[in-house]
Tab-separated table of C-alpha atoms and ligand atoms in Angstrom:
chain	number	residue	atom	x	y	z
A	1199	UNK	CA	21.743	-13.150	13.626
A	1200	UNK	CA	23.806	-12.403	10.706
A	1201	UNK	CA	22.620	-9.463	8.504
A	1202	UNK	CA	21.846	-10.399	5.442
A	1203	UNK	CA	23.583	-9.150	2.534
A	1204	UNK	CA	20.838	-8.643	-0.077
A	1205	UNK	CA	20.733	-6.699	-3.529
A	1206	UNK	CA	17.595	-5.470	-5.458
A	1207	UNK	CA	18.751	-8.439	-8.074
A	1208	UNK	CA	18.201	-10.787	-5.578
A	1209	UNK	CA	13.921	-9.844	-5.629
A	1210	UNK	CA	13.727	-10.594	-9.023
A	1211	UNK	CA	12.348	-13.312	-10.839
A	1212	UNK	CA	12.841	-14.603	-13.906
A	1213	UNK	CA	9.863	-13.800	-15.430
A	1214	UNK	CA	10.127	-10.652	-18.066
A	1215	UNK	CA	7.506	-7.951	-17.222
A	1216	UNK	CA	5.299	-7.474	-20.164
A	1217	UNK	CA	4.138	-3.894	-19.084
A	1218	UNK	CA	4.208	-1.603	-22.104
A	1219	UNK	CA	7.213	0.484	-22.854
A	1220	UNK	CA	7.414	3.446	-20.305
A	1221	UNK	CA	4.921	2.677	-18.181
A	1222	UNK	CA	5.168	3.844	-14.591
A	1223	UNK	CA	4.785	-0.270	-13.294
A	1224	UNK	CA	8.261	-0.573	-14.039
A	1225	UNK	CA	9.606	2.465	-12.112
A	1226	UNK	CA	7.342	0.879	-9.031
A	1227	UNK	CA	8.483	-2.163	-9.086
A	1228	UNK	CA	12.661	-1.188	-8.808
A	1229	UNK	CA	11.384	0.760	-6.109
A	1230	UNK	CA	10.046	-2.198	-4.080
A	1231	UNK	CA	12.639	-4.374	-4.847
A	1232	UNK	CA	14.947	-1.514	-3.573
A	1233	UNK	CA	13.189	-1.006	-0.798
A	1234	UNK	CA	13.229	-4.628	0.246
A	1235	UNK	CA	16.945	-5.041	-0.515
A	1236	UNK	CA	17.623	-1.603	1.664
A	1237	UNK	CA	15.481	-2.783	4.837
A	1238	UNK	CA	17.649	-6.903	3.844
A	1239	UNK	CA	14.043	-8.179	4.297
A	1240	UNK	CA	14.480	-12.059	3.859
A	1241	UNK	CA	12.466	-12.958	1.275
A	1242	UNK	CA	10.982	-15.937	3.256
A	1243	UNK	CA	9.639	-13.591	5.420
A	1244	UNK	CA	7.942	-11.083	2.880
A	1245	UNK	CA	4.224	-11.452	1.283
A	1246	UNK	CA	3.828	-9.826	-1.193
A	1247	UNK	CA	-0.361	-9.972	-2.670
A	1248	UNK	CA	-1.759	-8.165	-5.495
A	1249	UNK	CA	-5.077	-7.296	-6.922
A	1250	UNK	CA	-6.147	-7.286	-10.746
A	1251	UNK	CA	-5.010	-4.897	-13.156
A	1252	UNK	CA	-1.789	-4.119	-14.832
A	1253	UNK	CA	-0.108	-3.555	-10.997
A	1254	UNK	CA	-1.294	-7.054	-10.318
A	1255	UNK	CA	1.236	-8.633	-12.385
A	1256	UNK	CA	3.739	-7.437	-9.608
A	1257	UNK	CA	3.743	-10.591	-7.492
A	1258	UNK	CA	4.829	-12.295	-11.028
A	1259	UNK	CA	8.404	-10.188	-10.849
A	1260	UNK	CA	9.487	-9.810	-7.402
A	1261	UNK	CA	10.918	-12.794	-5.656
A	1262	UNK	CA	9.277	-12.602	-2.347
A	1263	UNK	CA	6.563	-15.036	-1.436
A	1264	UNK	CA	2.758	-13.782	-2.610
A	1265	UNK	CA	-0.292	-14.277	-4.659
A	1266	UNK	CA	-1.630	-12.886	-7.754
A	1267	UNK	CA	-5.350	-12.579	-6.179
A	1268	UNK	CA	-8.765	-10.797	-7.299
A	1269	UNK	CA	-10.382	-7.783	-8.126
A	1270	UNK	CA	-10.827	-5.316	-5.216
A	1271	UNK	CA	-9.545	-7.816	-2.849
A	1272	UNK	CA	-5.766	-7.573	-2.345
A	1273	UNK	CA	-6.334	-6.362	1.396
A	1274	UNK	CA	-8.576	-9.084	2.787
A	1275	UNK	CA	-5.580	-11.373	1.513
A	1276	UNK	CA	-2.378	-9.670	3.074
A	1277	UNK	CA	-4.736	-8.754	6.075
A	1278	UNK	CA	-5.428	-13.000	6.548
A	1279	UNK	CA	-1.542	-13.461	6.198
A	1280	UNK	CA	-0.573	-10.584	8.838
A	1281	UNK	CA	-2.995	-11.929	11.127
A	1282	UNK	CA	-2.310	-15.560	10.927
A	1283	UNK	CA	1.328	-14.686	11.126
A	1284	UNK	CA	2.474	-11.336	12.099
A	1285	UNK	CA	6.348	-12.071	12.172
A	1286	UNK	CA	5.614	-11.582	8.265
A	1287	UNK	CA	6.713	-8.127	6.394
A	1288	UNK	CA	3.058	-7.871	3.925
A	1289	UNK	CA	2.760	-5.613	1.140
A	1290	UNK	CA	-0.434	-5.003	-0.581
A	1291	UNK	CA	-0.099	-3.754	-3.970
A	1292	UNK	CA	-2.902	-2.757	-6.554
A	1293	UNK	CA	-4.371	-0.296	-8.525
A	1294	UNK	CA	-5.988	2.977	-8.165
A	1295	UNK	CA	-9.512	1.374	-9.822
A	1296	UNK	CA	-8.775	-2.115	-7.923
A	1297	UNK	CA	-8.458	-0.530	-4.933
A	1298	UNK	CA	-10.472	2.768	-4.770
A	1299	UNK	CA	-13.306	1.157	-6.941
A	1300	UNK	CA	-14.325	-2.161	-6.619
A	1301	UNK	CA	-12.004	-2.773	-3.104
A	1302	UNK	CA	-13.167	0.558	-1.417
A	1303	UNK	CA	-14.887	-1.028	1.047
A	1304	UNK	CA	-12.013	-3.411	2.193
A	1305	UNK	CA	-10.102	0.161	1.818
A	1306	UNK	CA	-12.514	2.318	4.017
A	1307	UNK	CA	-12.094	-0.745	6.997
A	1308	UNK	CA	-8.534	-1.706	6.699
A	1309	UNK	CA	-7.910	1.734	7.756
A	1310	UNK	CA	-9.914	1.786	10.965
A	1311	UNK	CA	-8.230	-1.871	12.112
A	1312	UNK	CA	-4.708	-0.399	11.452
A	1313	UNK	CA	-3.222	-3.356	10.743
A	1314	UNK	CA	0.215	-3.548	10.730
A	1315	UNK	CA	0.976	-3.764	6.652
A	1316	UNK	CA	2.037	-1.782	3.647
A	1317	UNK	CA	-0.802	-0.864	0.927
A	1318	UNK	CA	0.775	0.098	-2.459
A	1319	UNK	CA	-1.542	1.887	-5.028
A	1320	UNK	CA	-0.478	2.677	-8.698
A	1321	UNK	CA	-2.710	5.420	-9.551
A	1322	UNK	CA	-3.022	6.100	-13.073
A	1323	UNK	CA	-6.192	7.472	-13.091
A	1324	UNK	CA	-7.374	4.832	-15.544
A	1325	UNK	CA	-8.548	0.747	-15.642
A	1326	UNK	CA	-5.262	0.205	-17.867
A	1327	UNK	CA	-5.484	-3.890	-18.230
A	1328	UNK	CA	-9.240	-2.880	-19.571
A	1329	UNK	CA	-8.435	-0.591	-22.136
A	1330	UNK	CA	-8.034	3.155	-20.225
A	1331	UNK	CA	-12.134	3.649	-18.861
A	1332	UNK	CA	-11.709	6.121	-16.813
A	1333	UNK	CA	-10.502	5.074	-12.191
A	1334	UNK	CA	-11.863	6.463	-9.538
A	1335	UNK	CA	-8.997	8.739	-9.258
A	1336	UNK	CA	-9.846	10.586	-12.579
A	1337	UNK	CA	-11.248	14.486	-12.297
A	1338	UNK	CA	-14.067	15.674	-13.599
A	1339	UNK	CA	-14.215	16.777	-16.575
A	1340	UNK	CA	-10.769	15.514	-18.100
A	1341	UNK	CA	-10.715	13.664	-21.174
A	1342	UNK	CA	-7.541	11.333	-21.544
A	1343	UNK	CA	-7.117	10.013	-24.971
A	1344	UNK	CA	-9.308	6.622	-24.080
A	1345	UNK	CA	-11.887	8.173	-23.633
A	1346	UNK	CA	-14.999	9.413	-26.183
A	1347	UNK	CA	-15.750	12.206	-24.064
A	1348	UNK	CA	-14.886	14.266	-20.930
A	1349	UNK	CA	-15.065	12.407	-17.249
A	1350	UNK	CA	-18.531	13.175	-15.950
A	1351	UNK	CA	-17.752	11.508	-12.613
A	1352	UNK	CA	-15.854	13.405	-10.232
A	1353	UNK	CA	-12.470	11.873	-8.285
A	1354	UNK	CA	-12.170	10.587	-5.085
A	1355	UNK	CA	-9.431	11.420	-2.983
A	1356	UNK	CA	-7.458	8.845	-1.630
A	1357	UNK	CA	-4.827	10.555	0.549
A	1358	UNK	CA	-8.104	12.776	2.718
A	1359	UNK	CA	-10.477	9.048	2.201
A	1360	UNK	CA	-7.416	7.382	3.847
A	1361	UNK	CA	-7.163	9.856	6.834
A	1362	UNK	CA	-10.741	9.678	7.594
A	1363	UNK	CA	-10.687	5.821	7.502
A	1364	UNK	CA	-7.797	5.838	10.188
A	1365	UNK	CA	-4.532	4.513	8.636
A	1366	UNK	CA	-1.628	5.644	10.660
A	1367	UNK	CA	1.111	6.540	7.342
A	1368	UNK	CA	-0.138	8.201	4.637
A	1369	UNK	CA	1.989	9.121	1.833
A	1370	UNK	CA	2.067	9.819	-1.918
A	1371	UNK	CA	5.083	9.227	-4.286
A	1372	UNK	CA	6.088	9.398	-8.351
A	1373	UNK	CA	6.986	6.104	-10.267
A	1374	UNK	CA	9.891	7.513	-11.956
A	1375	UNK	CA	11.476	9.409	-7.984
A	1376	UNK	CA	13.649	6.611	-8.054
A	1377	UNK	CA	14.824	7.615	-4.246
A	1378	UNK	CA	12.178	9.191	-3.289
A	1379	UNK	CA	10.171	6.033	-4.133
A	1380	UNK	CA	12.704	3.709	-2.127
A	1381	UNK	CA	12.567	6.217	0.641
A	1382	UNK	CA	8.949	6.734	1.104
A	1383	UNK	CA	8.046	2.483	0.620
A	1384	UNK	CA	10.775	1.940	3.770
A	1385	UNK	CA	8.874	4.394	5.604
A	1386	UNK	CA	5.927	2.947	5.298
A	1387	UNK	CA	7.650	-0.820	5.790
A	1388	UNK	CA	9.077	0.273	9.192
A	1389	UNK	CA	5.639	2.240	9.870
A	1390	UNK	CA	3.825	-0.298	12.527
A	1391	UNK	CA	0.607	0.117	11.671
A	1392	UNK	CA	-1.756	0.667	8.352
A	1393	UNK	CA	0.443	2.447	5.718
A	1394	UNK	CA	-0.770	3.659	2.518
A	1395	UNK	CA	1.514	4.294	0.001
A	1396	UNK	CA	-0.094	6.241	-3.342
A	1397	UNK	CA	2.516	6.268	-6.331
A	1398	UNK	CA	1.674	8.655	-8.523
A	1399	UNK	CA	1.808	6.557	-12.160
A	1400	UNK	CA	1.981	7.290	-15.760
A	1401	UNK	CA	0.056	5.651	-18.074
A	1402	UNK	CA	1.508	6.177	-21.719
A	1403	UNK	CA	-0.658	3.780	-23.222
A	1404	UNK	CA	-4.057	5.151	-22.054
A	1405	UNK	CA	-3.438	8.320	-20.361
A	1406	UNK	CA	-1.893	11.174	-22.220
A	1407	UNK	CA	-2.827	14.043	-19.665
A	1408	UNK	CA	-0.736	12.910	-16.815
A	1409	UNK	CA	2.495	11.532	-18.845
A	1410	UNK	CA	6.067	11.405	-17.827
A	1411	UNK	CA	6.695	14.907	-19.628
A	1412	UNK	CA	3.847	16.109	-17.417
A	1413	UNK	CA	5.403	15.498	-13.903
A	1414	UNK	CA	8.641	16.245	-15.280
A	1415	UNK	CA	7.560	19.911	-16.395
A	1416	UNK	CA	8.782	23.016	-14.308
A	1417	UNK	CA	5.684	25.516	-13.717
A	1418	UNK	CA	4.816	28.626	-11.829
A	1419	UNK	CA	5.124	29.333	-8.198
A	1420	UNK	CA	4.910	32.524	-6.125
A	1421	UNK	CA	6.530	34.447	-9.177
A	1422	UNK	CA	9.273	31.702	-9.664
A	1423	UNK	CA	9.259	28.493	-11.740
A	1424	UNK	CA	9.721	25.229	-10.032
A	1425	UNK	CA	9.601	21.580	-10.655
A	1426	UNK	CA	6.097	20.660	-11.158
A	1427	UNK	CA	6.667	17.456	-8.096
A	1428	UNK	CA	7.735	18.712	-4.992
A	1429	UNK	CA	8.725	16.752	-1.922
A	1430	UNK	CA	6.756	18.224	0.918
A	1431	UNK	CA	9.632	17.219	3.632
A	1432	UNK	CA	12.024	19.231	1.846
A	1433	UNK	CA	9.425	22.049	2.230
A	1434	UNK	CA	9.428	21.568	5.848
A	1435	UNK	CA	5.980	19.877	6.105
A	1436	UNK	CA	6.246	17.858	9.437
A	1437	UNK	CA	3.815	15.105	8.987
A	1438	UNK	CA	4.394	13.278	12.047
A	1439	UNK	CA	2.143	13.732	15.544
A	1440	UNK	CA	4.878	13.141	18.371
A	1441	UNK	CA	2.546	12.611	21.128
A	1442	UNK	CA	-0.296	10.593	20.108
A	1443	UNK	CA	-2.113	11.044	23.578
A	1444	UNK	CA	-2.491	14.588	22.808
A	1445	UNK	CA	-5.712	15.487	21.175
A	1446	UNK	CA	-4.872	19.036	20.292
A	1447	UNK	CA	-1.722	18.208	18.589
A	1448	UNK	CA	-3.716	15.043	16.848
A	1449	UNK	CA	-6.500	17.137	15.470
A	1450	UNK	CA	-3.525	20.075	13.898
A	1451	UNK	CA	-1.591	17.333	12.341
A	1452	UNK	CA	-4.786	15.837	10.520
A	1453	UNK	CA	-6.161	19.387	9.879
A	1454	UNK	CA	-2.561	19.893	8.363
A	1455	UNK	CA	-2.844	16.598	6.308
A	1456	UNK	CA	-6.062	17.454	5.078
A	1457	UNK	CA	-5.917	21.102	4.033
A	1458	UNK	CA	-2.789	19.307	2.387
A	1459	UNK	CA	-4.737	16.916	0.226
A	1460	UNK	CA	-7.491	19.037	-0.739
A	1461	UNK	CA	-6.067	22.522	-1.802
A	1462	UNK	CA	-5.761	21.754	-5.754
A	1463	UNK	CA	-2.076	23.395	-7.058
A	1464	UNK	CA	-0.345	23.431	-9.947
A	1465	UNK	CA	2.301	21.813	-8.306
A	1466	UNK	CA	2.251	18.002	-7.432
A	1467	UNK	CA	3.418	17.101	-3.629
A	1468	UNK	CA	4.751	14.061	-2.615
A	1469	UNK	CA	5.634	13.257	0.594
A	1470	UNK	CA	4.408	11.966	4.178
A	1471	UNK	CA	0.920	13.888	4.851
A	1472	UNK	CA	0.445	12.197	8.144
A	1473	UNK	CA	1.686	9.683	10.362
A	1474	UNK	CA	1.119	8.718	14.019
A	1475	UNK	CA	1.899	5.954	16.102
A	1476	UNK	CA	-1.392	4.068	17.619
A	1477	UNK	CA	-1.768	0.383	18.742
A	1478	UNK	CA	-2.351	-2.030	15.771
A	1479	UNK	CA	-5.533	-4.358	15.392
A	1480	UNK	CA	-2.376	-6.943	16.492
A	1481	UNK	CA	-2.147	-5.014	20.054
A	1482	UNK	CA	-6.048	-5.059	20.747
A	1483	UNK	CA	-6.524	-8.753	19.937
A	1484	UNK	CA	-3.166	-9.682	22.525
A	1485	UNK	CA	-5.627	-7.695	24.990
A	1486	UNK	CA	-8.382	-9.990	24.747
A	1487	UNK	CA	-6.991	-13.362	23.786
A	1488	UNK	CA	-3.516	-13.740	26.493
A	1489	UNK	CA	-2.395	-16.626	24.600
A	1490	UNK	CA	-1.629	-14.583	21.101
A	1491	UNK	CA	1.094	-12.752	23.584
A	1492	UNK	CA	3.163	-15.902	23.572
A	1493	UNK	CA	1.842	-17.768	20.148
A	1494	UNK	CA	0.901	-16.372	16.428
A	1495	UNK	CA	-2.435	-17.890	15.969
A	1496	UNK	CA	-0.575	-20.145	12.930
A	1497	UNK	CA	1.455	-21.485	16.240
A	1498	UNK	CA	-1.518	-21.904	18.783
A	1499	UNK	CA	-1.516	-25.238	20.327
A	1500	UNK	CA	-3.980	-27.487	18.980
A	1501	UNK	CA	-3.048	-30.327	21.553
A	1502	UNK	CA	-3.689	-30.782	25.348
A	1503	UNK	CA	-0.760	-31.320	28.012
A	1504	UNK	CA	-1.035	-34.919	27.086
A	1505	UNK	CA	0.207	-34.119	23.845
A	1506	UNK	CA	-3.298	-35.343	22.479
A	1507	UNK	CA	-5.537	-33.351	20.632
A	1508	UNK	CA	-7.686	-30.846	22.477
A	1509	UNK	CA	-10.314	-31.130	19.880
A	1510	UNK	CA	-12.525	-33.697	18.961
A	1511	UNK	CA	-13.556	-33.508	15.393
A	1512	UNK	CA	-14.925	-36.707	14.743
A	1513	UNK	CA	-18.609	-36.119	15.604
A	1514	UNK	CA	-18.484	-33.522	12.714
A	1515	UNK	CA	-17.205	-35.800	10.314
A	1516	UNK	CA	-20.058	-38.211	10.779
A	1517	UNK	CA	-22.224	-36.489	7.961
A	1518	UNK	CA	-19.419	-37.375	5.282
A	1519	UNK	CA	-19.246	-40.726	5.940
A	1520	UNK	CA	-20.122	-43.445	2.995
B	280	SF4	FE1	1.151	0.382	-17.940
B	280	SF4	FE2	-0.991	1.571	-18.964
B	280	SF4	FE3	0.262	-0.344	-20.338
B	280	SF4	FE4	-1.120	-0.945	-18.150
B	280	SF4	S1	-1.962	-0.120	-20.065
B	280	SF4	S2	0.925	-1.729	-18.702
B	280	SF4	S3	-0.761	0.840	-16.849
B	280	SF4	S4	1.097	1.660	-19.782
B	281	MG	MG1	-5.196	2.284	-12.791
């Protein structure tokens, strides 16, 4: 097959993103639509599904197939399209109060069925379509400018919530890490299995604690002064279990990840926390239903070796007769 020859351009639409000026959305969407262009997805072959929020306009600007869909339920939808058809490349994308609020549940279990897609979250720590309450993601205690008074709720974490549900790629990223974005979404593309991928997001509108300027700051470090957003790779962090029949390497490399996630620093990491290589939800069903080893269910037969069909549905459609 020839490779395609595709550019970032080419996963645009036409249709002018009405984010507001400066907000991370835009720096998250160039990354997907490098990402796609860098892994020549065809975009025939991509879904791309949203939830609501400002992230779910995304579907609206990149020129993949997809759906705009509803609140807290972006994963049940790119989870029905994987499944029906898993030749398909499915991104999830969404926000942090879409996803880690109201969709928490469809979260907490997409994770244990490792399914073999892409979750994208823009965490902002706020609802920004809603006017900046505060997201799940917010700490206690902080007080962005939306708000009347300080969080009283404390935050969830995603990356140590995502480990304990089971997904098999975990990894955090910045809006405005141009490569580090591309980088980190291809990982978790070419990841077979449940990949969550948390982009760290300002929101200038709404949230004036976590802005541009903030993650852009240099700060205090073991005596030295370093950019506030490190890449844990570069800092040697090996996130990946090479063996994953061996328990004791398993339960070091999720320790790791965890420690990882929970230690609060000054700094900001970004990076792979954990990854490891497990059957998907796709492998266990081939094991009990043989015929998904030679058909997608979209391409199961639906007619005997007669050609005719091997189901008879008119006894059902008796009660709709007039
Ligand atoms: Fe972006 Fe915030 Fe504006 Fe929404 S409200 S478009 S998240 S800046
Ligand atoms: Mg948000």
């Amino acid at each position: 097959m020839t490779e395609l020859a595709l550019k970032p351009a080419d996963y645009k639409t036409d249709v002018h993103p009405d984010w507001c000026p400066g907000c991370g959305d835009f720096g998250i969407i160039n990354g997907i639509q490098q990402a796609l262009a860098g892994l020549a997805l065809p975009p025939w072959e991509t879904y791309l599904f949203s939830g609501v929020g400002c992230s779910g306009k995304t579907p609206h600007y990149i020129k993949v197939y997809g759906a705009h869909t509803l609140h807290g339920r972006v994963l049940p939808f790119a989870m029905g399209a994987k499944l029906s058809n898993p030749k398909l490349t499915v991104i999830a994308a969404g926000g942090d109060g879409d996803g880690y609020g109201i969709g928490v549940g469809h979260f907490v279990h997409a994770g244990r069925r490792n399914i073999d897609l892409t979750y994208v979250v823009f965490n902002n720590e706020v609802y920004g379509l809603t006017k900046g309450q505060a997201s799940p993601t917010l700490s206690q205690g902080s007080q962005p400018k939306s708000l009347a008074s300080p969080n009283p709720n404390g935050a969830i974490n995603p990356i140590a919530m995502a480990l304990s549900a089971g997904y098999t790629f975990i990894a955090r990223t910045y809006a405005f890490d141009a490569k580090h974005l591309k980088a980190t979404l291809q990982a978790a593309i070419q990841h077979r299995g449940m990949a969550l991928v948390d982009v760290l997001q300002p929101c200038p509108t709404y949230n004036d604690l976590h802005t541009k300027a903030y993650f852009a700051e240099t700060v205090e470090h073991q005596g030295s002064s370093f950019p506030r957003v490190y890449d844990l790779q570069a800092e040697g962090y090996d996130a990946v279990v090479k063996n994953s029949e061996d328990a004791d390497e398993v339960l070091a490399k999720r320790e790791q990840a965890f420690v990882k996630a929970i230690t609060p620093e000054e700094r900001v990491a970004i990076g792979v926390y954990y990854q490891i290589q497990q059957p998907t939800f796709e492998d266990r069903l081939k094991a009990t239903i043989p015929l998904l080893n030679r058909y997608t269910p979209l391409e199961l037969p639906y007619y005997d070796s007669n050609r005719l069909p091997d189901t008879d549905l008119t006894s059902g459609l008796d009660e709709f007769r007039v």
